PDB file of C-alpha atoms in Angstrom:
ATOM      1  CA  MET A 733      27.902   9.934 -15.784  1.00 85.00           C
ATOM      2  CA  LEU A 734      31.025   8.965 -13.887  1.00 93.00           C
ATOM      3  CA  SER A 735      33.771  11.511 -13.350  1.00 94.00           C
ATOM      4  CA  LYS A 736      37.317  10.705 -14.511  1.00 96.00           C
ATOM      5  CA  ASN A 737      38.334  10.276 -10.869  1.00 97.00           C
ATOM      6  CA  ASP A 738      35.490   7.812 -10.251  1.00 96.00           C
ATOM      7  CA  MET A 739      36.329   5.893 -13.433  1.00 97.00           C
ATOM      8  CA  TYR A 740      39.953   5.644 -12.306  1.00 97.00           C
ATOM      9  CA  THR A 741      38.952   4.500  -8.812  1.00 97.00           C
ATOM     10  CA  LEU A 742      36.685   1.765 -10.185  1.00 97.00           C
ATOM     11  CA  SER A 743      39.334   0.665 -12.707  1.00 97.00           C
ATOM     12  CA  LEU A 744      41.580  -0.310  -9.782  1.00 98.00           C
ATOM     13  CA  TYR A 745      39.197  -3.170  -8.908  1.00 98.00           C
ATOM     14  CA  GLN A 746      39.564  -6.197 -11.183  1.00 98.00           C
ATOM     15  CA  THR A 747      36.765  -8.783 -11.132  1.00 98.00           C
ATOM     16  CA  VAL A 748      37.759 -12.275  -9.998  1.00 97.00           C
ATOM     17  CA  ASN A 749      34.321 -13.903 -10.004  1.00 97.00           C
ATOM     18  CA  THR A 750      30.607 -13.209  -9.811  1.00 98.00           C
ATOM     19  CA  ILE A 751      28.977 -13.964  -6.462  1.00 96.00           C
ATOM     20  CA  SER A 752      25.412 -12.932  -7.351  1.00 95.00           C
ATOM     21  CA  ASP A 753      23.857 -11.749 -10.589  1.00 96.00           C
ATOM     22  CA  LYS A 754      20.408 -10.351  -9.812  1.00 94.00           C
ATOM     23  CA  GLU A 755      18.887  -7.538 -11.834  1.00 93.00           C
ATOM     24  CA  SER A 756      18.674  -5.250  -8.788  1.00 92.00           C
ATOM     25  CA  CYS A 757      22.159  -6.009  -7.430  1.00 95.00           C
ATOM     26  CA  LYS A 758      25.180  -7.665  -8.968  1.00 97.00           C
ATOM     27  CA  VAL A 759      27.890  -8.755  -6.518  1.00 97.00           C
ATOM     28  CA  TYR A 760      31.491  -9.523  -7.449  1.00 98.00           C
ATOM     29  CA  MET A 761      34.685 -10.523  -5.710  1.00 98.00           C
ATOM     30  CA  VAL A 762      37.375  -8.139  -6.911  1.00 98.00           C
ATOM     31  CA  TYR A 763      41.056  -7.448  -6.284  1.00 98.00           C
ATOM     32  CA  ASN A 764      42.500  -3.976  -5.969  1.00 98.00           C
ATOM     33  CA  THR A 765      45.484  -3.648  -8.297  1.00 97.00           C
ATOM     34  CA  LEU A 766      47.257  -1.231  -5.918  1.00 97.00           C
ATOM     35  CA  ASP A 767      47.117  -3.187  -2.652  1.00 97.00           C
ATOM     36  CA  ASN A 768      46.400  -6.665  -4.155  1.00 96.00           C
ATOM     37  CA  LYS A 769      43.668  -7.313  -1.555  1.00 98.00           C
ATOM     38  CA  PRO A 770      40.219  -8.809  -2.149  1.00 98.00           C
ATOM     39  CA  TYR A 771      37.078  -6.677  -1.860  1.00 98.00           C
ATOM     40  CA  ILE A 772      33.385  -7.003  -2.598  1.00 98.00           C
ATOM     41  CA  LYS A 773      31.981  -4.874  -5.397  1.00 98.00           C
ATOM     42  CA  LYS A 774      28.224  -4.311  -5.645  1.00 97.00           C
ATOM     43  CA  GLU A 775      26.384  -2.681  -8.507  1.00 97.00           C
ATOM     44  CA  ILE A 776      22.998  -1.683  -7.078  1.00 96.00           C
ATOM     45  CA  ARG A 777      20.150  -0.679  -9.394  1.00 94.00           C
ATOM     46  CA  GLY A 778      16.663   0.458  -8.478  1.00 86.00           C
ATOM     47  CA  TYR A 779      16.311   1.302  -4.800  1.00 83.00           C
ATOM     48  CA  TYR A 780      19.374   2.621  -3.007  1.00 89.00           C
ATOM     49  CA  ASN A 781      20.337   5.656  -0.966  1.00 89.00           C
ATOM     50  CA  ILE A 782      23.781   7.105  -1.639  1.00 93.00           C
ATOM     51  CA  ASN A 783      23.592   9.117   1.593  1.00 95.00           C
ATOM     52  CA  THR A 784      23.271   5.922   3.629  1.00 96.00           C
ATOM     53  CA  TYR A 785      26.349   4.411   1.964  1.00 96.00           C
ATOM     54  CA  SER A 786      28.281   7.657   2.396  1.00 95.00           C
ATOM     55  CA  ARG A 787      27.513   7.538   6.106  1.00 96.00           C
ATOM     56  CA  LEU A 788      28.423   3.841   6.308  1.00 97.00           C
ATOM     57  CA  LYS A 789      31.884   4.732   4.960  1.00 97.00           C
ATOM     58  CA  GLU A 790      32.458   6.724   8.166  1.00 96.00           C
ATOM     59  CA  ILE A 791      31.895   3.705  10.444  1.00 97.00           C
ATOM     60  CA  ASN A 792      35.027   1.942  11.605  1.00 96.00           C
ATOM     61  CA  ASP A 793      33.941  -0.973  13.776  1.00 98.00           C
ATOM     62  CA  SER A 794      35.442  -4.467  13.801  1.00 97.00           C
ATOM     63  CA  HIS A 795      31.950  -6.031  13.597  1.00 98.00           C
ATOM     64  CA  VAL A 796      30.626  -4.011  10.640  1.00 98.00           C
ATOM     65  CA  ALA A 797      31.906  -4.721   7.131  1.00 98.00           C
ATOM     66  CA  LYS A 798      33.889  -1.638   6.113  1.00 98.00           C
ATOM     67  CA  MET A 799      32.642   0.457   3.190  1.00 97.00           C
ATOM     68  CA  TYR A 800      35.407   1.973   1.052  1.00 98.00           C
ATOM     69  CA  GLU A 801      33.687   3.488  -1.971  1.00 97.00           C
ATOM     70  CA  ALA A 802      30.148   4.535  -2.905  1.00 97.00           C
ATOM     71  CA  ILE A 803      30.106   5.866  -6.456  1.00 97.00           C
ATOM     72  CA  GLU A 804      26.926   6.832  -8.262  1.00 96.00           C
ATOM     73  CA  GLY A 805      26.784   6.876 -12.043  1.00 94.00           C
ATOM     74  CA  ASN A 806      25.758   5.041 -15.195  1.00 89.00           C
ATOM     75  CA  GLY A 807      22.370   4.145 -13.699  1.00 91.00           C
ATOM     76  CA  CYS A 808      23.623   2.412 -10.574  1.00 95.00           C
ATOM     77  CA  LEU A 809      25.431   2.785  -7.274  1.00 97.00           C
ATOM     78  CA  THR A 810      28.769   0.973  -7.172  1.00 98.00           C
ATOM     79  CA  VAL A 811      29.893   0.062  -3.681  1.00 97.00           C
ATOM     80  CA  ILE A 812      33.297  -1.327  -2.717  1.00 98.00           C
ATOM     81  CA  GLU A 813      33.315  -2.961   0.673  1.00 97.00           C
ATOM     82  CA  GLU A 814      35.423  -5.212   2.840  1.00 97.00           C
ATOM     83  CA  TYR A 815      35.729  -8.827   1.757  1.00 97.00           C
ATOM     84  CA  VAL A 816      34.960 -10.959   4.800  1.00 97.00           C
ATOM     85  CA  HIS A 817      36.647 -14.357   4.650  1.00 96.00           C
ATOM     86  CA  GLY A 818      34.415 -16.777   6.492  1.00 96.00           C
ATOM     87  CA  SER A 819      30.955 -18.325   6.459  1.00 96.00           C
ATOM     88  CA  PRO A 820      27.502 -16.815   6.839  1.00 96.00           C
ATOM     89  CA  LEU A 821      25.823 -17.909  10.059  1.00 96.00           C
ATOM     90  CA  ASN A 822      22.982 -19.609   8.153  1.00 94.00           C
ATOM     91  CA  SER A 823      25.501 -21.902   6.385  1.00 95.00           C
ATOM     92  CA  ILE A 824      27.100 -22.843   9.698  1.00 94.00           C
ATOM     93  CA  LEU A 825      23.687 -23.753  11.105  1.00 89.00           C
ATOM     94  CA  ASP A 826      22.517 -25.491   7.893  1.00 93.00           C
ATOM     95  CA  GLU A 827      25.623 -27.684   7.944  1.00 93.00           C
ATOM     96  CA  GLY A 828      24.534 -28.902  11.363  1.00 88.00           C
ATOM     97  CA  ARG A 829      27.577 -27.545  13.148  1.00 88.00           C
ATOM     98  CA  ILE A 830      26.917 -27.192  16.851  1.00 87.00           C
ATOM     99  CA  VAL A 831      27.328 -23.689  18.264  1.00 90.00           C
ATOM    100  CA  ASP A 832      27.864 -24.059  21.994  1.00 93.00           C
ATOM    101  CA  GLU A 833      26.271 -21.653  24.476  1.00 96.00           C
ATOM    102  CA  LYS A 834      29.460 -19.689  25.163  1.00 96.00           C
ATOM    103  CA  THR A 835      30.099 -19.175  21.417  1.00 95.00           C
ATOM    104  CA  ALA A 836      26.456 -18.203  20.786  1.00 95.00           C
ATOM    105  CA  ILE A 837      26.618 -15.612  23.585  1.00 97.00           C
ATOM    106  CA  GLY A 838      29.873 -14.304  22.108  1.00 97.00           C
ATOM    107  CA  TYR A 839      28.217 -13.929  18.699  1.00 97.00           C
ATOM    108  CA  MET A 840      25.278 -12.087  20.240  1.00 97.00           C
ATOM    109  CA  MET A 841      27.605  -9.681  22.060  1.00 98.00           C
ATOM    110  CA  GLN A 842      29.469  -8.998  18.803  1.00 98.00           C
ATOM    111  CA  LEU A 843      26.164  -8.403  16.976  1.00 98.00           C
ATOM    112  CA  VAL A 844      25.140  -5.971  19.717  1.00 97.00           C
ATOM    113  CA  GLN A 845      28.472  -4.149  19.175  1.00 98.00           C
ATOM    114  CA  ALA A 846      27.752  -3.919  15.416  1.00 98.00           C
ATOM    115  CA  LEU A 847      24.263  -2.538  16.081  1.00 98.00           C
ATOM    116  CA  LYS A 848      25.682  -0.103  18.640  1.00 98.00           C
ATOM    117  CA  ALA A 849      28.047   1.223  15.937  1.00 98.00           C
ATOM    118  CA  LEU A 850      25.135   1.698  13.508  1.00 98.00           C
ATOM    119  CA  HIS A 851      22.570   2.970  15.993  1.00 97.00           C
ATOM    120  CA  GLY A 852      25.095   5.264  17.677  1.00 97.00           C
ATOM    121  CA  GLN A 853      25.395   7.402  14.537  1.00 96.00           C
ATOM    122  CA  LYS A 854      23.692  10.801  14.564  1.00 95.00           C
ATOM    123  CA  PRO A 855      21.081  10.154  13.212  1.00 95.00           C
ATOM    124  CA  PRO A 856      21.125   6.356  13.584  1.00 96.00           C
ATOM    125  CA  ILE A 857      21.571   3.973  10.668  1.00 96.00           C
ATOM    126  CA  ILE A 858      19.062   1.125  10.667  1.00 94.00           C
ATOM    127  CA  HIS A 859      20.161  -2.090   8.930  1.00 94.00           C
ATOM    128  CA  ARG A 860      16.595  -3.440   8.352  1.00 90.00           C
ATOM    129  CA  ASP A 861      17.702  -6.921   7.267  1.00 90.00           C
ATOM    130  CA  ILE A 862      19.288  -8.654  10.255  1.00 93.00           C
ATOM    131  CA  LYS A 863      19.234 -12.382   9.472  1.00 94.00           C
ATOM    132  CA  PRO A 864      21.716 -15.287   9.643  1.00 94.00           C
ATOM    133  CA  SER A 865      22.795 -14.923   5.985  1.00 95.00           C
ATOM    134  CA  ASN A 866      23.848 -11.299   6.672  1.00 96.00           C
ATOM    135  CA  ILE A 867      26.000 -12.295   9.630  1.00 97.00           C
ATOM    136  CA  MET A 868      29.443 -13.553   8.645  1.00 98.00           C
ATOM    137  CA  ILE A 869      31.669 -15.493  11.016  1.00 97.00           C
ATOM    138  CA  THR A 870      35.343 -15.192  10.094  1.00 96.00           C
ATOM    139  CA  SER A 871      37.787 -18.061  10.403  1.00 91.00           C
ATOM    140  CA  GLU A 872      38.994 -16.332  13.601  1.00 94.00           C
ATOM    141  CA  GLY A 873      35.463 -16.428  15.080  1.00 94.00           C
ATOM    142  CA  VAL A 874      34.787 -12.706  14.616  1.00 97.00           C
ATOM    143  CA  LEU A 875      31.234 -11.725  13.686  1.00 98.00           C
ATOM    144  CA  LYS A 876      30.808  -9.193  10.871  1.00 98.00           C
ATOM    145  CA  LEU A 877      27.499  -7.658   9.857  1.00 98.00           C
ATOM    146  CA  ILE A 878      27.211  -7.398   6.054  1.00 97.00           C
ATOM    147  CA  ASP A 879      24.721  -6.470   3.311  1.00 93.00           C
ATOM    148  CA  PHE A 880      23.499  -2.931   3.808  1.00 95.00           C
ATOM    149  CA  ASN A 881      21.267  -2.813   0.721  1.00 90.00           C
ATOM    150  CA  ALA A 882      18.146  -2.273   2.879  1.00 88.00           C
ATOM    151  CA  ALA A 883      19.839   0.099   5.363  1.00 92.00           C
ATOM    152  CA  LYS A 884      18.519   3.601   5.892  1.00 91.00           C
ATOM    153  CA  ILE A 885      19.252   6.676   7.925  1.00 93.00           C
ATOM    154  CA  TYR A 886      16.600   7.258  10.578  1.00 90.00           C
ATOM    155  CA  VAL A 887      14.321  10.191   9.817  1.00 85.00           C
ATOM    156  CA  ASP A 888      12.505  11.613  12.829  1.00 81.00           C
ATOM    157  CA  ASN A 889       9.646  13.447  11.148  1.00 72.00           C
ATOM    158  CA  VAL A 890       8.005  10.710   9.029  1.00 63.00           C
ATOM    159  CA  ILE A 891       4.997   8.620  10.022  1.00 58.00           C
ATOM    160  CA  GLU A 892       5.822   5.477   8.040  1.00 53.00           C
ATOM    161  CA  ASP A 893       8.399   4.183   5.588  1.00 54.00           C
ATOM    162  CA  THR A 894       7.346   4.091   1.958  1.00 50.00           C
ATOM    163  CA  VAL A 895       9.575   1.242   0.733  1.00 53.00           C
ATOM    164  CA  THR A 896       8.970  -2.323   1.898  1.00 50.00           C
ATOM    165  CA  LEU A 897      12.343  -4.003   2.375  1.00 54.00           C
ATOM    166  CA  GLY A 898      13.748  -6.828   4.415  1.00 54.00           C
ATOM    167  CA  THR A 899      13.260 -10.580   4.553  1.00 59.00           C
ATOM    168  CA  LYS A 900       9.752 -11.774   5.344  1.00 56.00           C
ATOM    169  CA  SER A 901      10.636 -14.257   8.101  1.00 56.00           C
ATOM    170  CA  TYR A 902      12.984 -11.809   9.837  1.00 56.00           C
ATOM    171  CA  ALA A 903      11.554  -8.330   9.188  1.00 55.00           C
ATOM    172  CA  ALA A 904       9.716  -6.413  11.895  1.00 58.00           C
ATOM    173  CA  PRO A 905       6.029  -5.650  11.140  1.00 52.00           C
ATOM    174  CA  GLU A 906       6.715  -1.929  10.672  1.00 56.00           C
ATOM    175  CA  GLN A 907       8.888  -2.760   7.649  1.00 53.00           C
ATOM    176  CA  PHE A 908       5.745  -3.683   5.737  1.00 52.00           C
ATOM    177  CA  GLY A 909       4.386  -0.136   5.842  1.00 55.00           C
ATOM    178  CA  TYR A 910       2.585  -0.210   9.194  1.00 57.00           C
ATOM    179  CA  LYS A 911       4.813   2.326  10.970  1.00 63.00           C
ATOM    180  CA  LYS A 912       8.196   3.955  10.527  1.00 71.00           C
ATOM    181  CA  VAL A 913      11.280   1.958  11.373  1.00 76.00           C
ATOM    182  CA  ASP A 914      13.694   2.905  14.119  1.00 80.00           C
ATOM    183  CA  THR A 915      16.536   1.187  15.949  1.00 83.00           C
ATOM    184  CA  ARG A 916      14.089  -1.283  17.559  1.00 81.00           C
ATOM    185  CA  THR A 917      13.472  -2.716  14.091  1.00 82.00           C
ATOM    186  CA  ASP A 918      16.961  -4.251  14.067  1.00 82.00           C
ATOM    187  CA  ILE A 919      16.425  -5.746  17.520  1.00 79.00           C
ATOM    188  CA  TYR A 920      13.179  -7.441  16.440  1.00 68.00           C
TER     189      TYR A 920
END
């Protein structure tokens, strides 16, 4: 059950359109009625970890999409995060646009900065789904890491992870239950 404060907070975000409508996660573009800015609203059902999203709210890095709200109630986790105006890297590549060597190196350095922000937390946050569709390039050429639905806080005293998450072509072998994940998983 949502508190009155949480209900008020969520009422500030008016839906503009639906981006994705999957059973496990619905994604909307919303506008905040107080600041009139766009945001992304996710309603996550099934697997999620509120502690991970609470920790993500503390990260303030120009290459990590900012989390503003993580509210649990009514059978789901509602997350309000930064709206990143731009294109996912996979769309840029699928369109056949050429990314020159200097630009590609710049993107890699920005991705390393995003991972440094996540992995530098105590304990580290592991994204677990690094792939071109989760890397946004803004119209200014700034890389932003998005989509933290598979993210988790590193736990030192477990032998293996119990939930298989990630994208098959991009996930490290340990994400399929062979070992526990750590920061190397995101580098894979």
